[in-house]
XYZ file of N, CA and C in Angstrom:
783
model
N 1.557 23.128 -53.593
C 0.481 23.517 -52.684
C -0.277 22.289 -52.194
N -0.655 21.543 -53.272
C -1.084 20.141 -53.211
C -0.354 19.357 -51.813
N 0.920 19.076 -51.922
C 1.977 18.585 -51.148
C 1.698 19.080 -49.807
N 1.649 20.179 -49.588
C 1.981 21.193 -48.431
C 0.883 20.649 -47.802
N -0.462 21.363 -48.548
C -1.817 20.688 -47.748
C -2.078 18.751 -47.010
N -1.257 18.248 -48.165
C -1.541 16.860 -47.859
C -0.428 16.497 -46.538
N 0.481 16.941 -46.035
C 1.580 17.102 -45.303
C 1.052 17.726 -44.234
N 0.295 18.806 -44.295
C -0.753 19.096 -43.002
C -1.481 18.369 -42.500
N -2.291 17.657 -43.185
C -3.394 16.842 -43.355
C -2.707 15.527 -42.606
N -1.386 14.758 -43.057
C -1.238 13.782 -42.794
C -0.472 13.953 -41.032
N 0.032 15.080 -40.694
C 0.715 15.279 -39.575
C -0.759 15.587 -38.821
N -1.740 16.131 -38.820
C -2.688 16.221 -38.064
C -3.440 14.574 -37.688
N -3.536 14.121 -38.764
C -4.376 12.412 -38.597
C -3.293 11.724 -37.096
N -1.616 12.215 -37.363
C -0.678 11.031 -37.003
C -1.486 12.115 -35.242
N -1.290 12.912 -35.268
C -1.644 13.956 -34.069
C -3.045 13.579 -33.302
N -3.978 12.925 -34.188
C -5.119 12.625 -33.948
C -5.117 10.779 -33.149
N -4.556 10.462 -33.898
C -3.940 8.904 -33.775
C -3.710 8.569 -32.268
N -2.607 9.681 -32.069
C -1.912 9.650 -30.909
C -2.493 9.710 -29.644
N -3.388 10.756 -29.862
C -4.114 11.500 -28.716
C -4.841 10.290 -28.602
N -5.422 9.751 -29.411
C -6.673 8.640 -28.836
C -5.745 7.517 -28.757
N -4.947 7.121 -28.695
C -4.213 6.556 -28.377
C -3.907 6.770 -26.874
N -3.088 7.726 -26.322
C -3.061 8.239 -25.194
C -4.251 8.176 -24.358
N -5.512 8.622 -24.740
C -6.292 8.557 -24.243
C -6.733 6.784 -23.794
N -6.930 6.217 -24.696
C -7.316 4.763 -24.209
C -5.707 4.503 -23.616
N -4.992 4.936 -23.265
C -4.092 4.251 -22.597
C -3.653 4.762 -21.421
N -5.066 5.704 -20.742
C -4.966 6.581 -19.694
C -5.326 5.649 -18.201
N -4.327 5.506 -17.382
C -4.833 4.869 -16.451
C -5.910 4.717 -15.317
N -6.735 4.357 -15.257
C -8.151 3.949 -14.549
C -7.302 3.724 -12.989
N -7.444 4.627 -12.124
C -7.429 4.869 -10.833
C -8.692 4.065 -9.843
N -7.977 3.010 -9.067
C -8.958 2.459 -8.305
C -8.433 2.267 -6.443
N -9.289 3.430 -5.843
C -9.255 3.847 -4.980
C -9.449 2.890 -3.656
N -8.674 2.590 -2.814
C -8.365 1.924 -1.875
C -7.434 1.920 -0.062
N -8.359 1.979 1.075
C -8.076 2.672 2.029
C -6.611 1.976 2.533
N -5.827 2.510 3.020
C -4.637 2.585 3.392
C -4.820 1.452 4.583
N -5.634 1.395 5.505
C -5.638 0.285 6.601
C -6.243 -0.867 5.736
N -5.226 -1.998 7.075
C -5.805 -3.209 6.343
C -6.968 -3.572 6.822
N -7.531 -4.885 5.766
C -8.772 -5.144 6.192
C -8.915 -6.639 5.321
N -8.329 -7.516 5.685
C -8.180 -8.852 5.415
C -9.505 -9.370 5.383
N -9.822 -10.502 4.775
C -8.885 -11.039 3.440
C -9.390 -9.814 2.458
N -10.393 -9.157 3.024
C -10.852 -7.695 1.093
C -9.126 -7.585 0.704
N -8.421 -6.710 1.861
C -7.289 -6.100 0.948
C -6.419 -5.974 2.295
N -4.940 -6.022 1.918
C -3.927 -5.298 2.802
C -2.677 -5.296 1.631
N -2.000 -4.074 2.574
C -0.758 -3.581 1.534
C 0.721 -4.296 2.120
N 1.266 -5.088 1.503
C 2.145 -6.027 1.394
C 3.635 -5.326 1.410
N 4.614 -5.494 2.489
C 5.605 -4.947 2.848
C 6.475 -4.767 1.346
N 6.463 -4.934 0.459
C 6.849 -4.808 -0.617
C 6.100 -3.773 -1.413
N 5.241 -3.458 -1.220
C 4.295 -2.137 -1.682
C 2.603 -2.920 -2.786
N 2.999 -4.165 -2.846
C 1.905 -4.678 -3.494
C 0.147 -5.007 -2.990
N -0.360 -5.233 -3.344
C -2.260 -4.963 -3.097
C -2.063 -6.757 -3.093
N -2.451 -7.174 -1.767
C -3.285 -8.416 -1.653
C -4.554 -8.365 -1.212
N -5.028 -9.529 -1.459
C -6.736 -9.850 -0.944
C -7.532 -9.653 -2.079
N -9.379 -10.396 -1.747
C -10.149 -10.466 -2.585
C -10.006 -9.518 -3.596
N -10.401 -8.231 -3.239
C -10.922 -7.211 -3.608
C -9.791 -6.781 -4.568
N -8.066 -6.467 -4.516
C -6.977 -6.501 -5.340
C -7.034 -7.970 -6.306
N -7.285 -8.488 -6.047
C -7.343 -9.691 -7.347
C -8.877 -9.307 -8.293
N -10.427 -9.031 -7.824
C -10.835 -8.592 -8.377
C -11.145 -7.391 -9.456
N -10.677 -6.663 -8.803
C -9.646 -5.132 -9.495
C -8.899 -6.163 -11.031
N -8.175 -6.829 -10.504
C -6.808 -7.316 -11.831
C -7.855 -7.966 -12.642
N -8.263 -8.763 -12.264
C -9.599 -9.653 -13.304
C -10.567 -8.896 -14.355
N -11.020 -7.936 -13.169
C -11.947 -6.697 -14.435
C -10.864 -5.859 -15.054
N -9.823 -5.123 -14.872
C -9.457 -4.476 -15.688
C -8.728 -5.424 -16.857
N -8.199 -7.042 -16.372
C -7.944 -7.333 -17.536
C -8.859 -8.026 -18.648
N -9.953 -8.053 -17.819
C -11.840 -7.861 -18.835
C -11.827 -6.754 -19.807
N -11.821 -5.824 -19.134
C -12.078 -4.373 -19.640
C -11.006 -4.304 -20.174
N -9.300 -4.946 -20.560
C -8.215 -4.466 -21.140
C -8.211 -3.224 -21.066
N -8.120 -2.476 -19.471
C -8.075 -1.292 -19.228
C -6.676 -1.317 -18.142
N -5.856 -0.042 -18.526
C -4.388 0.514 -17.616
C -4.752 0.229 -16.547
N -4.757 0.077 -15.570
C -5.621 0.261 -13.999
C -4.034 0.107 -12.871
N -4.550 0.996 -11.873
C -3.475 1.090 -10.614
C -4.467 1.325 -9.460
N -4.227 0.667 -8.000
C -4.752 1.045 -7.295
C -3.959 2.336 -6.056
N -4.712 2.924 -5.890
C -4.180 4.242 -5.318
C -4.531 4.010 -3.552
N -3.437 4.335 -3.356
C -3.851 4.214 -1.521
C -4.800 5.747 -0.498
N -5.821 5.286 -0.246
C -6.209 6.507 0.514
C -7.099 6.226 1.833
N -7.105 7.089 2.745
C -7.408 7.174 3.871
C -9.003 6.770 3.926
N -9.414 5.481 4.517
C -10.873 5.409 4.380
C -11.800 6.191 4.161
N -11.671 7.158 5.735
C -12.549 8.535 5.460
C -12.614 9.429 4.552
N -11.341 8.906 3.761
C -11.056 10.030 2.456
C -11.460 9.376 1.261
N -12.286 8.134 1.367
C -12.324 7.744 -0.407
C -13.530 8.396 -0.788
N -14.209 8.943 -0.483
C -15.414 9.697 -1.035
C -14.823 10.946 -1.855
N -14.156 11.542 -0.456
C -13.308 13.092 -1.159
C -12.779 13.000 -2.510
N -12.090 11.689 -1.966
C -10.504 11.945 -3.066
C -11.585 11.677 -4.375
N -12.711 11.163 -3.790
C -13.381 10.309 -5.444
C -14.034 11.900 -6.904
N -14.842 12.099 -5.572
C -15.129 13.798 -5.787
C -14.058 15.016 -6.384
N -12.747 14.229 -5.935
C -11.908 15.601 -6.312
C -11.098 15.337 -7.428
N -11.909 14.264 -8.100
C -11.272 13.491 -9.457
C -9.806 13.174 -8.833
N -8.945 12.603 -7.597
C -7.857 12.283 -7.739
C -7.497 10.632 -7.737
N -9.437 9.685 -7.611
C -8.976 8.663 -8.179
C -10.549 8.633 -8.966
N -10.921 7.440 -9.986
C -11.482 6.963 -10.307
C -12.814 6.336 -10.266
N -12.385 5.115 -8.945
C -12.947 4.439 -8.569
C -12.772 4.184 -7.302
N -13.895 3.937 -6.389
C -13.769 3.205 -4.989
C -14.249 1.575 -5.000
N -13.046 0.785 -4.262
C -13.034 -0.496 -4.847
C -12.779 -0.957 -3.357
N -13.690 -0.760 -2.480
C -12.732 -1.071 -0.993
C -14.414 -1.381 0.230
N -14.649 -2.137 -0.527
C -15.849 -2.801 0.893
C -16.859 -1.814 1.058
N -17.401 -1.358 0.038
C -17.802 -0.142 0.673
C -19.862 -0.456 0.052
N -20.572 -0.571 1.256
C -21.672 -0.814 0.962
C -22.767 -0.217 0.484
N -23.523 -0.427 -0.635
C -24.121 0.284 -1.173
C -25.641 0.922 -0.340
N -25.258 2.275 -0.029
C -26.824 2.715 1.170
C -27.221 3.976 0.374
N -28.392 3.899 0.691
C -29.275 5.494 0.660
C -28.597 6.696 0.782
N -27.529 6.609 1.750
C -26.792 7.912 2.398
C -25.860 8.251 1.176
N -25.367 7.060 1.003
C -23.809 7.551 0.253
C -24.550 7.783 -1.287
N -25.585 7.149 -1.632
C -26.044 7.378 -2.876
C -26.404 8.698 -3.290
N -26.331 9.520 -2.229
C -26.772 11.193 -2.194
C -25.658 11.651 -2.986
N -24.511 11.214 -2.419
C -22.954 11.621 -2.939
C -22.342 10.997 -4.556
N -22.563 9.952 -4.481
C -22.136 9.446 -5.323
C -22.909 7.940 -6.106
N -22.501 7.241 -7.368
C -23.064 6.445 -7.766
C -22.085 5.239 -7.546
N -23.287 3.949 -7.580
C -22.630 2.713 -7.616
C -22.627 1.374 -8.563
N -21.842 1.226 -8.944
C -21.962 -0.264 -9.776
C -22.805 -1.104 -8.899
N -23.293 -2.287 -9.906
C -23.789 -3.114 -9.724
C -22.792 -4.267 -8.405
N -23.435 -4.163 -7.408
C -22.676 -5.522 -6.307
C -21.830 -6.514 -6.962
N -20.643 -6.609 -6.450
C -19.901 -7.568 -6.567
C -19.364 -8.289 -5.353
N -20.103 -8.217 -4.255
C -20.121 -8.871 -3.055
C -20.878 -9.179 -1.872
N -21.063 -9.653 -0.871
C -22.660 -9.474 -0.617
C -21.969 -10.370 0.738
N -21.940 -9.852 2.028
C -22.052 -10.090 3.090
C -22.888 -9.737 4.335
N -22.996 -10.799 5.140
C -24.434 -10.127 6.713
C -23.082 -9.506 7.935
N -23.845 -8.709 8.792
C -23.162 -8.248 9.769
C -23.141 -9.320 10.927
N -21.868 -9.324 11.440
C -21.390 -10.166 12.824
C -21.213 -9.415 13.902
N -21.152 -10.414 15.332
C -20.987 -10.124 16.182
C -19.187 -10.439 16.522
N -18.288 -10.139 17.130
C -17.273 -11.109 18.168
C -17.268 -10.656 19.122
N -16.722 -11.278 20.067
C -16.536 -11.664 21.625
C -15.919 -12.422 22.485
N -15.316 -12.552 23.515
C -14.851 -13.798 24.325
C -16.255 -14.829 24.798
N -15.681 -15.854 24.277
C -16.800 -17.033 24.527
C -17.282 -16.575 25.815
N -17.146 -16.682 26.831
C -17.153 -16.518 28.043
C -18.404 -15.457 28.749
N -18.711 -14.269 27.140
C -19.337 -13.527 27.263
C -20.510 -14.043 26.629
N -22.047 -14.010 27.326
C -23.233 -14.252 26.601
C -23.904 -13.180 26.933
N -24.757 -13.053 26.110
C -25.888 -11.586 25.722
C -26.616 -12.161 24.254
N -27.572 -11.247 23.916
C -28.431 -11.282 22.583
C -28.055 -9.780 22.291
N -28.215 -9.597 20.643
C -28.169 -8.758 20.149
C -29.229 -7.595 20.190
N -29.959 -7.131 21.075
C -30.670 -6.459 21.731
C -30.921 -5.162 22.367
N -31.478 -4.297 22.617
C -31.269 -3.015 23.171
C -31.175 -3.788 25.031
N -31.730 -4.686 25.695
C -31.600 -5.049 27.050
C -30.284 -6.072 26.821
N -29.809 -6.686 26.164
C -28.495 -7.808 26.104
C -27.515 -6.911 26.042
N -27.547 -5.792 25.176
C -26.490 -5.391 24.769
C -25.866 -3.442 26.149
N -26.802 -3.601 26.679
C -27.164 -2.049 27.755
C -25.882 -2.553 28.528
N -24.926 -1.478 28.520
C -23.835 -0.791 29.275
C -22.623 -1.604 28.545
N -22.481 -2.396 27.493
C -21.515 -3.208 27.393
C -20.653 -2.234 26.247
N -19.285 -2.218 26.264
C -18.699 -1.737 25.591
C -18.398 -2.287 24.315
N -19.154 -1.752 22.963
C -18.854 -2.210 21.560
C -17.803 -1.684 20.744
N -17.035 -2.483 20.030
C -15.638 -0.953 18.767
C -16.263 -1.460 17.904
N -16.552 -0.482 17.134
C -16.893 -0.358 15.381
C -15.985 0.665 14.353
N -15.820 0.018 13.360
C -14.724 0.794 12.373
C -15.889 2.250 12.636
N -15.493 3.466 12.552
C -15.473 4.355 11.845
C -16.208 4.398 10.173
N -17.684 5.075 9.706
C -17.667 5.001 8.648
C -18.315 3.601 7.880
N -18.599 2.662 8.752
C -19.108 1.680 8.080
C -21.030 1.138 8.209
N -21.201 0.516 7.697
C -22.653 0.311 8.119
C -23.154 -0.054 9.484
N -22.076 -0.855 10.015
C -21.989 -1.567 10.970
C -21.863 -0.121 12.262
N -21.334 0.772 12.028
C -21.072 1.990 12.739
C -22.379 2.954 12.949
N -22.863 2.890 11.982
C -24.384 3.322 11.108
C -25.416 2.680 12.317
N -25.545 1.905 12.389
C -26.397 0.608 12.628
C -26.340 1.045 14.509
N -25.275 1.145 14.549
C -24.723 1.226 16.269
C -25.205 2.432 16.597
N -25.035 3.684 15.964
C -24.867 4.993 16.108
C -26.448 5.323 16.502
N -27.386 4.742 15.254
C -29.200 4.861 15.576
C -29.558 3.780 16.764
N -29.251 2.726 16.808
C -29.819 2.037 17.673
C -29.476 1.675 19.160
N -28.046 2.083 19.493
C -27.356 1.919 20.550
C -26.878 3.007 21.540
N -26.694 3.825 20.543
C -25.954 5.161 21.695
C -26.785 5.207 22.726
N -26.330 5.595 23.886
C -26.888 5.842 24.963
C -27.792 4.899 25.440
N -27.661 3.651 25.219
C -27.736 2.613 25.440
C -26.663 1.572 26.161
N -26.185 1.594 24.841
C -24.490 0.685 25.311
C -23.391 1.520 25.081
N -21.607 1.513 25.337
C -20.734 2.262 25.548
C -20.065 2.252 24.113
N -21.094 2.433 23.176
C -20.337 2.508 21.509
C -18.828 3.476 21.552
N -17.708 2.457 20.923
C -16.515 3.290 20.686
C -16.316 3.001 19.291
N -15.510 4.214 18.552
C -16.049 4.259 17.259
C -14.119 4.770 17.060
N -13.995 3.528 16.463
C -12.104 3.411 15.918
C -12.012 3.777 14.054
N -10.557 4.167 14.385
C -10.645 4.679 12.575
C -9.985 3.575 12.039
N -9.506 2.426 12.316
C -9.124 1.268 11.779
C -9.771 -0.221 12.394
N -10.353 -0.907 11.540
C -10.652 -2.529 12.085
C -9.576 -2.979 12.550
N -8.482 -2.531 12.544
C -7.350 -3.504 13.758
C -7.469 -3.023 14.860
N -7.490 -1.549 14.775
C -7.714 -1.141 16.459
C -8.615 -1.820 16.967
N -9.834 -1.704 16.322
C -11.285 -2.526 16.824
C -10.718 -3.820 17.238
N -10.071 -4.939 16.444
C -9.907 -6.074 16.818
C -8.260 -6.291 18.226
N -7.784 -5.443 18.533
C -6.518 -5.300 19.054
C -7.018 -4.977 20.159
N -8.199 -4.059 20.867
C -8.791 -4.010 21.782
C -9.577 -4.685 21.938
N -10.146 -5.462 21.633
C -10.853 -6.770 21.410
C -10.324 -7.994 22.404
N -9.066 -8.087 21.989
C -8.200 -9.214 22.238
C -7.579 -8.508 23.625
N -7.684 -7.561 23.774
C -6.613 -6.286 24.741
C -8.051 -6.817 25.847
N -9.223 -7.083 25.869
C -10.229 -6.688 27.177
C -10.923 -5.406 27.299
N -10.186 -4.360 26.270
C -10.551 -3.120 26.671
C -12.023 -2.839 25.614
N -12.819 -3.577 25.214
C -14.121 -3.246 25.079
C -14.861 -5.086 25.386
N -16.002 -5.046 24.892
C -16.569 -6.429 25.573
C -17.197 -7.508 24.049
N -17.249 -6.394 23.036
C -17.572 -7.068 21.824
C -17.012 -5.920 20.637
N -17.475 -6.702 19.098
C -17.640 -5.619 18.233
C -18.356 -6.172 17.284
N -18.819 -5.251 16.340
C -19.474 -5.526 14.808
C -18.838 -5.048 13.460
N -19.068 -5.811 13.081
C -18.394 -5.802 11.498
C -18.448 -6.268 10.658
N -18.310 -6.339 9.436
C -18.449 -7.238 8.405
C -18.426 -9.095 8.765
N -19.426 -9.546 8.382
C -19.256 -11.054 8.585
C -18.087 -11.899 8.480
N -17.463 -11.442 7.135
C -16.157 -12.198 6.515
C -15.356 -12.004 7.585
N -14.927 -10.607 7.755
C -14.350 -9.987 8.459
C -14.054 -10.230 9.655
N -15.233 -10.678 10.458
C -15.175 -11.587 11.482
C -14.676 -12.714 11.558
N -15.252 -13.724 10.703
C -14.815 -15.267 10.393
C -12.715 -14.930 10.041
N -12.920 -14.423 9.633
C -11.436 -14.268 9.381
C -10.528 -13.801 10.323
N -10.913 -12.997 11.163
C -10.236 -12.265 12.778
C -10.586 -13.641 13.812
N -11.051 -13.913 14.058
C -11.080 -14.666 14.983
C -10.468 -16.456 14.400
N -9.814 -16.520 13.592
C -8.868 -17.638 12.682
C -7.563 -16.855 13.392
N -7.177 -16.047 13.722
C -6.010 -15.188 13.897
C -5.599 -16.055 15.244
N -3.929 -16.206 15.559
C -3.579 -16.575 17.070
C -3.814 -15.590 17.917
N -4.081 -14.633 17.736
C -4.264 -13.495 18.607
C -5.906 -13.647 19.021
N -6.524 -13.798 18.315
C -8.333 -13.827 18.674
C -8.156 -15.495 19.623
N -7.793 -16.356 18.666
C -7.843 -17.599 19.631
C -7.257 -17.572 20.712
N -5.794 -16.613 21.107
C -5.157 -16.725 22.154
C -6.362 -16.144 23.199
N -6.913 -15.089 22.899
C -8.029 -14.486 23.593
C -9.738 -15.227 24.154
N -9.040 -16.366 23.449
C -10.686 -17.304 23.595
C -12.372 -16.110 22.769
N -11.860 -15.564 21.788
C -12.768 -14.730 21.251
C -13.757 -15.586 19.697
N -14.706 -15.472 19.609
C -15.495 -16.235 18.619
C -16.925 -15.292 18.382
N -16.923 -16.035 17.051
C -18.240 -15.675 16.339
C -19.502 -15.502 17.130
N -20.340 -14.786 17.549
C -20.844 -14.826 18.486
C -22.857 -14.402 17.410
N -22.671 -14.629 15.679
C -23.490 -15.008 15.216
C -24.020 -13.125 14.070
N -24.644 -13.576 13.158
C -25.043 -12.446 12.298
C -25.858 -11.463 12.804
N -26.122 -10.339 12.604
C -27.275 -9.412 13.152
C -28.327 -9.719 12.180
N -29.532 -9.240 12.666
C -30.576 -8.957 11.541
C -30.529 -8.162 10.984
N -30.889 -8.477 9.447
C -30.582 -7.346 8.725
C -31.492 -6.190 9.400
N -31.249 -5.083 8.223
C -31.291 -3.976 9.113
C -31.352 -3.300 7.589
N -32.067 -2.373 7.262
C -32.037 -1.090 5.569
C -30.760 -0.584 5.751
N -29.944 -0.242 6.871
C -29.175 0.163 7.234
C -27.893 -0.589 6.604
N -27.895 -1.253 6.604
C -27.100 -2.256 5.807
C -26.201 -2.225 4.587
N -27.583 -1.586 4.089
C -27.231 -1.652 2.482
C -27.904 -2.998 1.502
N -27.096 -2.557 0.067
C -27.928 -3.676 -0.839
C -26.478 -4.397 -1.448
N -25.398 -4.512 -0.592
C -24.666 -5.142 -0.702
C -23.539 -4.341 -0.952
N -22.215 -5.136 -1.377
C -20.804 -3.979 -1.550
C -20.622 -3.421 -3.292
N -20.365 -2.622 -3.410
C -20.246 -2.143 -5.225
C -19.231 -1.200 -4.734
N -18.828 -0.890 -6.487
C -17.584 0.123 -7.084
C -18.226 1.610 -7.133
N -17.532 2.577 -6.026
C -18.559 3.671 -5.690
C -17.482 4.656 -7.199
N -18.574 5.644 -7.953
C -17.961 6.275 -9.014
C -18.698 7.742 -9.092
N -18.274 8.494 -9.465
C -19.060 10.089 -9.735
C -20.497 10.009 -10.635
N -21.225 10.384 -10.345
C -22.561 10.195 -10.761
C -22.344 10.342 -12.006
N -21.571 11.486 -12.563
C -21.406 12.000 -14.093
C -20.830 10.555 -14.614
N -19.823 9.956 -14.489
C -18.881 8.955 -14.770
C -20.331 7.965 -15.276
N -21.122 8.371 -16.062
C -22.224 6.873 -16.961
C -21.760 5.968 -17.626
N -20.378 6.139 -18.671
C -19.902 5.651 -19.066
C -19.094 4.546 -18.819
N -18.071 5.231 -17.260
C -17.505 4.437 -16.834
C -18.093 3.332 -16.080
N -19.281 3.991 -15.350
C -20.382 2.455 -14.636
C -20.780 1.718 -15.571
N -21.386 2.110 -16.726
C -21.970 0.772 -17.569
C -21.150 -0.199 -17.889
N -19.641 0.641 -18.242
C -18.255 -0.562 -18.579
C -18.070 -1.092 -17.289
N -17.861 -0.516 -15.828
C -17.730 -1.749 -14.806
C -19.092 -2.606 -14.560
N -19.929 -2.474 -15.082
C -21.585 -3.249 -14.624
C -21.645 -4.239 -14.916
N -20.860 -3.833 -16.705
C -20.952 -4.811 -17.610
C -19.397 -6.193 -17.325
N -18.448 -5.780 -16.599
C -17.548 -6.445 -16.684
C -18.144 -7.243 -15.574
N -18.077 -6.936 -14.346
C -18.753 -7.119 -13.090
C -20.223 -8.169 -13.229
N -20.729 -7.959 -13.705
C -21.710 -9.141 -14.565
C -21.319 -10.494 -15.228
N -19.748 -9.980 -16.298
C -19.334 -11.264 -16.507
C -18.390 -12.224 -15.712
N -17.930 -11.079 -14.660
C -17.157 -12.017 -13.901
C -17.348 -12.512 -12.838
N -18.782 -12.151 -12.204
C -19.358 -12.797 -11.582
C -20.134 -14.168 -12.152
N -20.296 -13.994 -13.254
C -20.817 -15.739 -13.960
C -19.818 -16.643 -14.178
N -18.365 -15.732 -13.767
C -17.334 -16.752 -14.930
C -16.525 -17.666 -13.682
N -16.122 -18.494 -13.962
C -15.093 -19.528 -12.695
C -14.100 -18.733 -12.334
N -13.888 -17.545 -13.171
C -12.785 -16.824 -12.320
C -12.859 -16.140 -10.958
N -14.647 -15.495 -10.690
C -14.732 -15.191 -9.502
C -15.479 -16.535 -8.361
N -15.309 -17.465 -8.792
C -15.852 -18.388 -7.919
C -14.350 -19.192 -7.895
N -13.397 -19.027 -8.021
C -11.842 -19.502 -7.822
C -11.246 -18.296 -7.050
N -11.194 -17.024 -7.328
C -10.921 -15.844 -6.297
C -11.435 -15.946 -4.934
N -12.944 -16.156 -4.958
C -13.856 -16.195 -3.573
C -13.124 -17.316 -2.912
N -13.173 -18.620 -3.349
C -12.752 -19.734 -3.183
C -11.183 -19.466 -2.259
N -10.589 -18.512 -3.031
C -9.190 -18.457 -2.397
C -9.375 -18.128 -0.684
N -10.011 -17.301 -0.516
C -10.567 -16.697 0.563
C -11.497 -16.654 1.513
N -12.753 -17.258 0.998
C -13.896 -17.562 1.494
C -14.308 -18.888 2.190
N -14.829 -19.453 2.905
C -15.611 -20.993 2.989
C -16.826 -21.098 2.524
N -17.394 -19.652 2.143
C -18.742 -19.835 2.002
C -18.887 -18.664 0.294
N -19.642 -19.162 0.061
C -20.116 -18.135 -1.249
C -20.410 -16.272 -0.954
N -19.814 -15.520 -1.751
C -19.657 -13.903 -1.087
C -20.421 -13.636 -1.929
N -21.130 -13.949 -3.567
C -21.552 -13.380 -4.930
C -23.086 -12.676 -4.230
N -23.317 -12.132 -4.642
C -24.529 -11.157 -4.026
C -25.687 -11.880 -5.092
N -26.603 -11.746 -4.604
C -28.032 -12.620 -5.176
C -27.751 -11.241 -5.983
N -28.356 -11.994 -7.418
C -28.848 -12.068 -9.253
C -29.872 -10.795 -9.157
C-alpha cells in the first residue's frame, strides 16, 4: 500500500515537473506589422526579422532567457490581435499616447524619436496652418504623425492617409503628393534611398512637438499582463544602460534613439 501510494506520489511530482517546465518554456509572442518600415524592421526574403527593433526583441528575450518568436501582423491589426491573446506583445514603433492607453498598457520607452517633414528641395513652406493650405501631405495610416494631421490640418491641406510608409514614400518620389510626415528616423533613412535622391527629396526639418506625439515608443501589452510588463521594464532598463543597446542603435542610427531617463 505503502509502494502504491509512494508511486502515485512520485508520478504526480514527475507530472508537476513537467508542466512547469512546459510552462516556462512557453513561447513569448512578439507582435510585428507585416509592412516594412526600415531601419525599425523589414521581413527578409528568406522569412527572417531585420532592423533595430528585431535585434532588440533578440537582446531582451535573451536577458529575460525567454522562448520568444516574432509574429507577423497587419499594422491596423496589432492592437486586435494583442486583445485577442493571439500575440503577446507589440514590439513595432508604436508610440506611447493617451488614446491607445485606453486600450491597452505600455512598457517603459525603449526609443524616443521627433516628427519630420520630407519633400523635393525645390519645395519651400513652414510647417504651419498658412505654409502648409492646399498642399498635398501622405501619412501612414494609424500613426501619431496621422493623429497630428487629422486635428490640425484637414480641411486645411489635402491630407492622404496610406496603409503602408512605402506607399507614402513611393508617391513621394512619384510627384503625386507635395510632402509627408513621419517618424524622424524614418525620414533620415528614406531620403538616403536612390529613389528619394533620384527625386531631389530631403529633410525638410522636425515638427514641434505636439501631446499628440506621445511619450515616446514602448512594448504595447494587455493591461492584465502585470507580470509580463514588470519583466519587460525591468529588462528594457538594463538594456538600455548596457553597450549592447548603444552598439544596436549605433548599427542604425547617426544620432542617439534612447529616450530621456
Amino acid at each position: 500500500m505503502k509502494k502504491s501510494q509512494l508511486a502515485r506520489w512520485m508520478a504526480g511530482a514527475v507530472m508537476l515537473m513537467a508542466g512547469a517546465a512546459g510552462a516556462q518554456a512557453e513561447t513569448l509572442k512578439f507582435a510585428m506589422a507585416a509592412e516594412p518600415y526600415p531601419p525599425f524592421s523589414s521581413k527578409q526574403p528568406d522569412g527572417q526579422w531585420a532592423g533595430f527593433e528585431p535585434d532588440l526583441i533578440r537582446a531582451l528575450c535573451a536577458q529575460m532567457k525567454a522562448e520568444c518568436e516574432i509574429d507577423e501582423v497587419a499594422w491596423d491589426g496589432l492592437i486586435p490581435a494583442l486583445m485577442a491573446k493571439k500575440v503577446d506583445v507589440i514590439f513595432n514603433s508604436m508610440s506611447v499616447t493617451e488614446e491607445r492607453e485606453k486600450q491597452i498598457a505600455f512598457s517603459r520607452a525603449y526609443y524616443d524619436t521627433p516628427v519630420a517633414v520630407a519633400a523635393p528641395a525645390a519645395l519651400d513652406f513652414a510647417v504651419t496652418p498658412e505654409g502648409l493650405k492646399g498642399k498635398a501631405i501622405g501619412v501612414q495610416l494609424s500613426t501619431v504623425s496621422s493623429n497630428y494631421l487629422k486635428k490640425y490640418y484637414e480641411g486645411i491641406a489635402d491630407v492622404r492617409y496610406y496603409d503602408t510608409q512605402d506607399s507614402v514614400n513611393a508617391d513621394l518620389v512619384a510627384g503625386r503628393i507635395d510632402l509627408m510626415m513621419a517618424d524622424g528616423i524614418a525620414v533620415s533613412a528614406f531620403i538616403k534611398s536612390p529613389d528619394a535622391q533620384a527625386a531631389g527629396i530631403e529633410n525638410k526639418g522636425m515638427v514641434p512637438y505636439d501631446p499628440l506625439f506621445g511619450r515616446g515608443v514602448g512594448a504595447g501589452l494587455r493591461k492584465e499582463d502585470t507580470a509580463l510588463k514588470a519583466k519587460l521594464d525591468e529588462a528594457i532598463g538594463k538594456l538600455l544602460a548596457s553597450e549592447d543597446y548603444k552598439t544596436i542603435s549605433a548599427k542604425y542610427f547617426d544620432v542617439s534613439v534612447a529616450p530621456k531617463q
